[in-house]
Amino acid sequence: MKTLQKTALIISAITTVPAMAQGVYLGSAIGTSTQENEFVRTDTHGGYLKVGYRLNDFIAAEYRFGVVDKNTSDLDLSSYNSLYLRGSYPLDENFELYGMVGQTISKIGGDTVSGDDSTLNVTSPSFGIGARYSATDNIGISAEYNAISTKRDYDLSGVFLSVDYQF
């Protein structure tokens, strides 16, 4: 009988713990950014919407769609799309540090290095670090630094404050 109880306890622990950490989350962020190309550097505000899936307490995959509010004739960002792998390190049950690596496609216009006035998609590596506080079981607040686009043709980085909801 004790063997059956131990087996049941182990099975319930294995199947319950990952279910608490897994799940879809949605969020949005606002912040301040710096974007630049070969000709101009502009400080701007921006934001993004995100959707992600937490595989467990430590790993998540995340998609972001973002924009900025200020452009120039030499630098015109329409939008960007990012895909990240996010690693988290819980410090306690409500606070975690995280890092992200991924790739971003930025849709930009304006003058390019060759002098053309055109729209192009710039693909580049992306990375970021941040901290997240769980205000409730479902709502989290994060602060992060993110190097969104890191190419010579176009660079975008920023500091963001975000709110997310975990289902």
PDB file of C-alpha atoms in Angstrom:
ATOM      1  CA  MET A   1       0.000   0.000   0.000  1.00  0.00           C
ATOM      2  CA  LYS A   2       2.832   2.422   0.821  1.00  0.00           C
ATOM      3  CA  THR A   3       4.402   1.778  -2.577  1.00  0.00           C
ATOM      4  CA  LEU A   4       1.106   2.688  -4.262  1.00  0.00           C
ATOM      5  CA  GLN A   5       0.871   5.931  -2.237  1.00  0.00           C
ATOM      6  CA  LYS A   6       4.455   6.891  -3.056  1.00  0.00           C
ATOM      7  CA  THR A   7       3.884   6.190  -6.734  1.00  0.00           C
ATOM      8  CA  ALA A   8       0.691   8.273  -6.739  1.00  0.00           C
ATOM      9  CA  LEU A   9       2.480  11.136  -4.956  1.00  0.00           C
ATOM     10  CA  ILE A  10       5.369  11.111  -7.442  1.00  0.00           C
ATOM     11  CA  ILE A  11       3.017  11.016 -10.445  1.00  0.00           C
ATOM     12  CA  SER A  12       0.910  13.894  -9.104  1.00  0.00           C
ATOM     13  CA  ALA A  13       4.032  15.973  -8.399  1.00  0.00           C
ATOM     14  CA  ILE A  14       5.423  15.409 -11.884  1.00  0.00           C
ATOM     15  CA  THR A  15       2.169  16.191 -13.671  1.00  0.00           C
ATOM     16  CA  THR A  16       1.113  19.145 -11.501  1.00  0.00           C
ATOM     17  CA  VAL A  17       4.276  21.242 -11.211  1.00  0.00           C
ATOM     18  CA  PRO A  18       4.840  21.842 -14.937  1.00  0.00           C
ATOM     19  CA  ALA A  19       1.179  22.760 -15.401  1.00  0.00           C
ATOM     20  CA  MET A  20       1.577  25.674 -12.966  1.00  0.00           C
ATOM     21  CA  ALA A  21       4.532  27.103 -14.901  1.00  0.00           C
ATOM     22  CA  GLN A  22       3.270  26.550 -18.439  1.00  0.00           C
ATOM     23  CA  GLY A  23       0.950  28.689 -20.437  1.00  0.00           C
ATOM     24  CA  VAL A  24       0.208  31.465 -22.856  1.00  0.00           C
ATOM     25  CA  TYR A  25       0.735  35.088 -21.908  1.00  0.00           C
ATOM     26  CA  LEU A  26      -0.137  38.398 -23.586  1.00  0.00           C
ATOM     27  CA  GLY A  27       1.281  41.818 -22.873  1.00  0.00           C
ATOM     28  CA  SER A  28       2.113  45.324 -23.987  1.00  0.00           C
ATOM     29  CA  ALA A  29       4.935  47.754 -23.314  1.00  0.00           C
ATOM     30  CA  ILE A  30       5.867  51.410 -23.642  1.00  0.00           C
ATOM     31  CA  GLY A  31       9.286  52.952 -23.434  1.00  0.00           C
ATOM     32  CA  THR A  32      11.956  55.192 -24.818  1.00  0.00           C
ATOM     33  CA  SER A  33      14.139  54.163 -27.745  1.00  0.00           C
ATOM     34  CA  THR A  34      17.074  55.286 -29.823  1.00  0.00           C
ATOM     35  CA  GLN A  35      17.137  54.484 -33.520  1.00  0.00           C
ATOM     36  CA  GLU A  36      19.914  55.282 -35.952  1.00  0.00           C
ATOM     37  CA  ASN A  37      21.307  54.562 -39.381  1.00  0.00           C
ATOM     38  CA  GLU A  38      24.428  55.809 -41.197  1.00  0.00           C
ATOM     39  CA  PHE A  39      23.009  59.356 -41.453  1.00  0.00           C
ATOM     40  CA  VAL A  40      20.930  60.179 -38.399  1.00  0.00           C
ATOM     41  CA  ARG A  41      20.256  59.273 -34.771  1.00  0.00           C
ATOM     42  CA  THR A  42      16.796  59.878 -33.271  1.00  0.00           C
ATOM     43  CA  ASP A  43      15.483  59.495 -29.727  1.00  0.00           C
ATOM     44  CA  THR A  44      11.872  58.396 -29.726  1.00  0.00           C
ATOM     45  CA  HIS A  45       9.141  56.675 -27.758  1.00  0.00           C
ATOM     46  CA  GLY A  46       7.844  53.285 -28.733  1.00  0.00           C
ATOM     47  CA  GLY A  47       6.027  50.218 -27.676  1.00  0.00           C
ATOM     48  CA  TYR A  48       5.168  46.672 -28.533  1.00  0.00           C
ATOM     49  CA  LEU A  49       2.558  43.975 -28.137  1.00  0.00           C
ATOM     50  CA  LYS A  50       3.736  40.510 -27.179  1.00  0.00           C
ATOM     51  CA  VAL A  51       2.424  36.975 -27.048  1.00  0.00           C
ATOM     52  CA  GLY A  52       4.410  34.166 -25.541  1.00  0.00           C
ATOM     53  CA  TYR A  53       4.316  30.633 -24.273  1.00  0.00           C
ATOM     54  CA  ARG A  54       6.064  29.553 -21.086  1.00  0.00           C
ATOM     55  CA  LEU A  55       7.386  26.031 -21.422  1.00  0.00           C
ATOM     56  CA  ASN A  56       8.331  25.917 -17.711  1.00  0.00           C
ATOM     57  CA  ASP A  57       9.631  28.248 -14.963  1.00  0.00           C
ATOM     58  CA  PHE A  58      12.852  28.848 -16.897  1.00  0.00           C
ATOM     59  CA  ILE A  59      12.133  28.857 -20.666  1.00  0.00           C
ATOM     60  CA  ALA A  60       9.636  30.762 -22.832  1.00  0.00           C
ATOM     61  CA  ALA A  61       9.198  31.611 -26.512  1.00  0.00           C
ATOM     62  CA  GLU A  62       7.921  35.082 -27.358  1.00  0.00           C
ATOM     63  CA  TYR A  63       6.731  37.050 -30.425  1.00  0.00           C
ATOM     64  CA  ARG A  64       6.612  40.865 -30.450  1.00  0.00           C
ATOM     65  CA  PHE A  65       5.180  43.460 -32.820  1.00  0.00           C
ATOM     66  CA  GLY A  66       6.491  46.973 -32.204  1.00  0.00           C
ATOM     67  CA  VAL A  67       6.465  50.568 -33.436  1.00  0.00           C
ATOM     68  CA  VAL A  68       8.073  53.937 -32.646  1.00  0.00           C
ATOM     69  CA  ASP A  69       6.366  57.347 -32.638  1.00  0.00           C
ATOM     70  CA  LYS A  70       9.030  59.542 -34.251  1.00  0.00           C
ATOM     71  CA  ASN A  71      10.685  59.282 -37.647  1.00  0.00           C
ATOM     72  CA  THR A  72      12.738  61.587 -39.870  1.00  0.00           C
ATOM     73  CA  SER A  73      13.109  61.900 -43.630  1.00  0.00           C
ATOM     74  CA  ASP A  74      16.318  59.847 -43.352  1.00  0.00           C
ATOM     75  CA  LEU A  75      14.945  57.263 -40.943  1.00  0.00           C
ATOM     76  CA  ASP A  76      11.414  55.884 -41.176  1.00  0.00           C
ATOM     77  CA  LEU A  77      10.578  52.746 -39.187  1.00  0.00           C
ATOM     78  CA  SER A  78       7.189  51.312 -40.132  1.00  0.00           C
ATOM     79  CA  SER A  79       7.219  48.430 -37.649  1.00  0.00           C
ATOM     80  CA  TYR A  80       9.271  45.538 -36.355  1.00  0.00           C
ATOM     81  CA  ASN A  81       8.603  41.876 -35.634  1.00  0.00           C
ATOM     82  CA  SER A  82      10.732  39.944 -33.157  1.00  0.00           C
ATOM     83  CA  LEU A  83      10.934  36.317 -32.110  1.00  0.00           C
ATOM     84  CA  TYR A  84      12.764  35.489 -28.862  1.00  0.00           C
ATOM     85  CA  LEU A  85      13.833  32.595 -26.727  1.00  0.00           C
ATOM     86  CA  ARG A  86      13.592  33.821 -23.142  1.00  0.00           C
ATOM     87  CA  GLY A  87      15.445  32.329 -20.187  1.00  0.00           C
ATOM     88  CA  SER A  88      14.308  33.197 -16.650  1.00  0.00           C
ATOM     89  CA  TYR A  89      15.906  32.836 -13.246  1.00  0.00           C
ATOM     90  CA  PRO A  90      13.372  33.041 -10.374  1.00  0.00           C
ATOM     91  CA  LEU A  91      14.772  34.828  -7.305  1.00  0.00           C
ATOM     92  CA  ASP A  92      11.651  34.074  -5.266  1.00  0.00           C
ATOM     93  CA  GLU A  93       8.030  33.203  -6.046  1.00  0.00           C
ATOM     94  CA  ASN A  94       7.193  36.761  -7.226  1.00  0.00           C
ATOM     95  CA  PHE A  95      10.421  38.092  -8.760  1.00  0.00           C
ATOM     96  CA  GLU A  96      12.551  36.854 -11.655  1.00  0.00           C
ATOM     97  CA  LEU A  97      15.418  38.040 -13.833  1.00  0.00           C
ATOM     98  CA  TYR A  98      15.420  37.155 -17.527  1.00  0.00           C
ATOM     99  CA  GLY A  99      17.460  37.338 -20.689  1.00  0.00           C
ATOM    100  CA  MET A 100      16.323  37.046 -24.292  1.00  0.00           C
ATOM    101  CA  VAL A 101      17.980  36.205 -27.594  1.00  0.00           C
ATOM    102  CA  GLY A 102      16.284  36.194 -30.944  1.00  0.00           C
ATOM    103  CA  GLN A 103      15.855  37.790 -34.308  1.00  0.00           C
ATOM    104  CA  THR A 104      14.061  40.919 -35.519  1.00  0.00           C
ATOM    105  CA  ILE A 105      12.825  42.039 -38.915  1.00  0.00           C
ATOM    106  CA  SER A 106      12.539  45.849 -39.069  1.00  0.00           C
ATOM    107  CA  LYS A 107      10.569  47.415 -41.914  1.00  0.00           C
ATOM    108  CA  ILE A 108      12.305  50.726 -42.571  1.00  0.00           C
ATOM    109  CA  GLY A 109      12.309  53.442 -45.196  1.00  0.00           C
ATOM    110  CA  GLY A 110      14.372  56.548 -45.809  1.00  0.00           C
ATOM    111  CA  ASP A 111      17.893  56.922 -47.140  1.00  0.00           C
ATOM    112  CA  THR A 112      19.935  53.748 -47.156  1.00  0.00           C
ATOM    113  CA  VAL A 113      23.717  53.391 -47.259  1.00  0.00           C
ATOM    114  CA  SER A 114      23.601  53.338 -51.070  1.00  0.00           C
ATOM    115  CA  GLY A 115      21.654  56.646 -51.086  1.00  0.00           C
ATOM    116  CA  ASP A 116      18.372  55.139 -52.260  1.00  0.00           C
ATOM    117  CA  ASP A 117      15.091  56.350 -50.806  1.00  0.00           C
ATOM    118  CA  SER A 118      13.302  53.041 -50.408  1.00  0.00           C
ATOM    119  CA  THR A 119      11.663  50.642 -47.994  1.00  0.00           C
ATOM    120  CA  LEU A 120      13.506  47.518 -46.954  1.00  0.00           C
ATOM    121  CA  ASN A 121      13.359  44.771 -44.380  1.00  0.00           C
ATOM    122  CA  VAL A 122      16.415  44.626 -42.137  1.00  0.00           C
ATOM    123  CA  THR A 123      16.924  41.297 -40.356  1.00  0.00           C
ATOM    124  CA  SER A 124      19.242  41.255 -37.365  1.00  0.00           C
ATOM    125  CA  PRO A 125      19.986  39.508 -34.080  1.00  0.00           C
ATOM    126  CA  SER A 126      18.216  40.853 -30.982  1.00  0.00           C
ATOM    127  CA  PHE A 127      18.824  40.492 -27.274  1.00  0.00           C
ATOM    128  CA  GLY A 128      17.639  41.902 -23.980  1.00  0.00           C
ATOM    129  CA  ILE A 129      17.697  41.649 -20.204  1.00  0.00           C
ATOM    130  CA  GLY A 130      15.013  42.453 -17.681  1.00  0.00           C
ATOM    131  CA  ALA A 131      13.277  41.871 -14.392  1.00  0.00           C
ATOM    132  CA  ARG A 132       9.661  40.780 -13.825  1.00  0.00           C
ATOM    133  CA  TYR A 133       7.516  41.131 -10.711  1.00  0.00           C
ATOM    134  CA  SER A 134       4.354  39.016 -10.355  1.00  0.00           C
ATOM    135  CA  ALA A 135       1.797  41.460  -8.960  1.00  0.00           C
ATOM    136  CA  THR A 136      -0.869  38.714  -8.852  1.00  0.00           C
ATOM    137  CA  ASP A 137      -1.069  35.085  -9.972  1.00  0.00           C
ATOM    138  CA  ASN A 138      -1.838  36.261 -13.524  1.00  0.00           C
ATOM    139  CA  ILE A 139      -0.469  39.813 -13.872  1.00  0.00           C
ATOM    140  CA  GLY A 140       3.215  40.688 -14.154  1.00  0.00           C
ATOM    141  CA  ILE A 141       5.121  43.968 -14.468  1.00  0.00           C
ATOM    142  CA  SER A 142       8.512  44.044 -16.208  1.00  0.00           C
ATOM    143  CA  ALA A 143      11.318  46.512 -16.846  1.00  0.00           C
ATOM    144  CA  GLU A 144      13.843  45.693 -19.552  1.00  0.00           C
ATOM    145  CA  TYR A 145      16.597  46.870 -21.855  1.00  0.00           C
ATOM    146  CA  ASN A 146      16.306  45.518 -25.383  1.00  0.00           C
ATOM    147  CA  ALA A 147      18.674  45.785 -28.364  1.00  0.00           C
ATOM    148  CA  ILE A 148      15.955  45.242 -30.953  1.00  0.00           C
ATOM    149  CA  SER A 149      17.885  45.709 -34.192  1.00  0.00           C
ATOM    150  CA  THR A 150      21.672  45.572 -34.175  1.00  0.00           C
ATOM    151  CA  LYS A 151      22.688  46.009 -37.829  1.00  0.00           C
ATOM    152  CA  ARG A 152      24.973  48.729 -39.170  1.00  0.00           C
ATOM    153  CA  ASP A 153      22.253  49.803 -41.644  1.00  0.00           C
ATOM    154  CA  TYR A 154      19.736  50.257 -38.824  1.00  0.00           C
ATOM    155  CA  ASP A 155      20.021  50.111 -35.045  1.00  0.00           C
ATOM    156  CA  LEU A 156      17.155  50.270 -32.532  1.00  0.00           C
ATOM    157  CA  SER A 157      17.402  49.817 -28.781  1.00  0.00           C
ATOM    158  CA  GLY A 158      15.293  50.887 -25.837  1.00  0.00           C
ATOM    159  CA  VAL A 159      14.179  50.676 -22.244  1.00  0.00           C
ATOM    160  CA  PHE A 160      10.618  49.444 -21.724  1.00  0.00           C
ATOM    161  CA  LEU A 161       8.025  48.993 -18.988  1.00  0.00           C
ATOM    162  CA  SER A 162       5.534  46.219 -19.731  1.00  0.00           C
ATOM    163  CA  VAL A 163       2.495  44.520 -18.255  1.00  0.00           C
ATOM    164  CA  ASP A 164       1.525  40.953 -19.091  1.00  0.00           C
ATOM    165  CA  TYR A 165      -1.337  38.607 -18.332  1.00  0.00           C
ATOM    166  CA  GLN A 166      -0.685  34.865 -17.987  1.00  0.00           C
ATOM    167  CA  PHE A 167      -3.594  32.550 -18.723  1.00  0.00           C
TER     168      PHE A 167
END
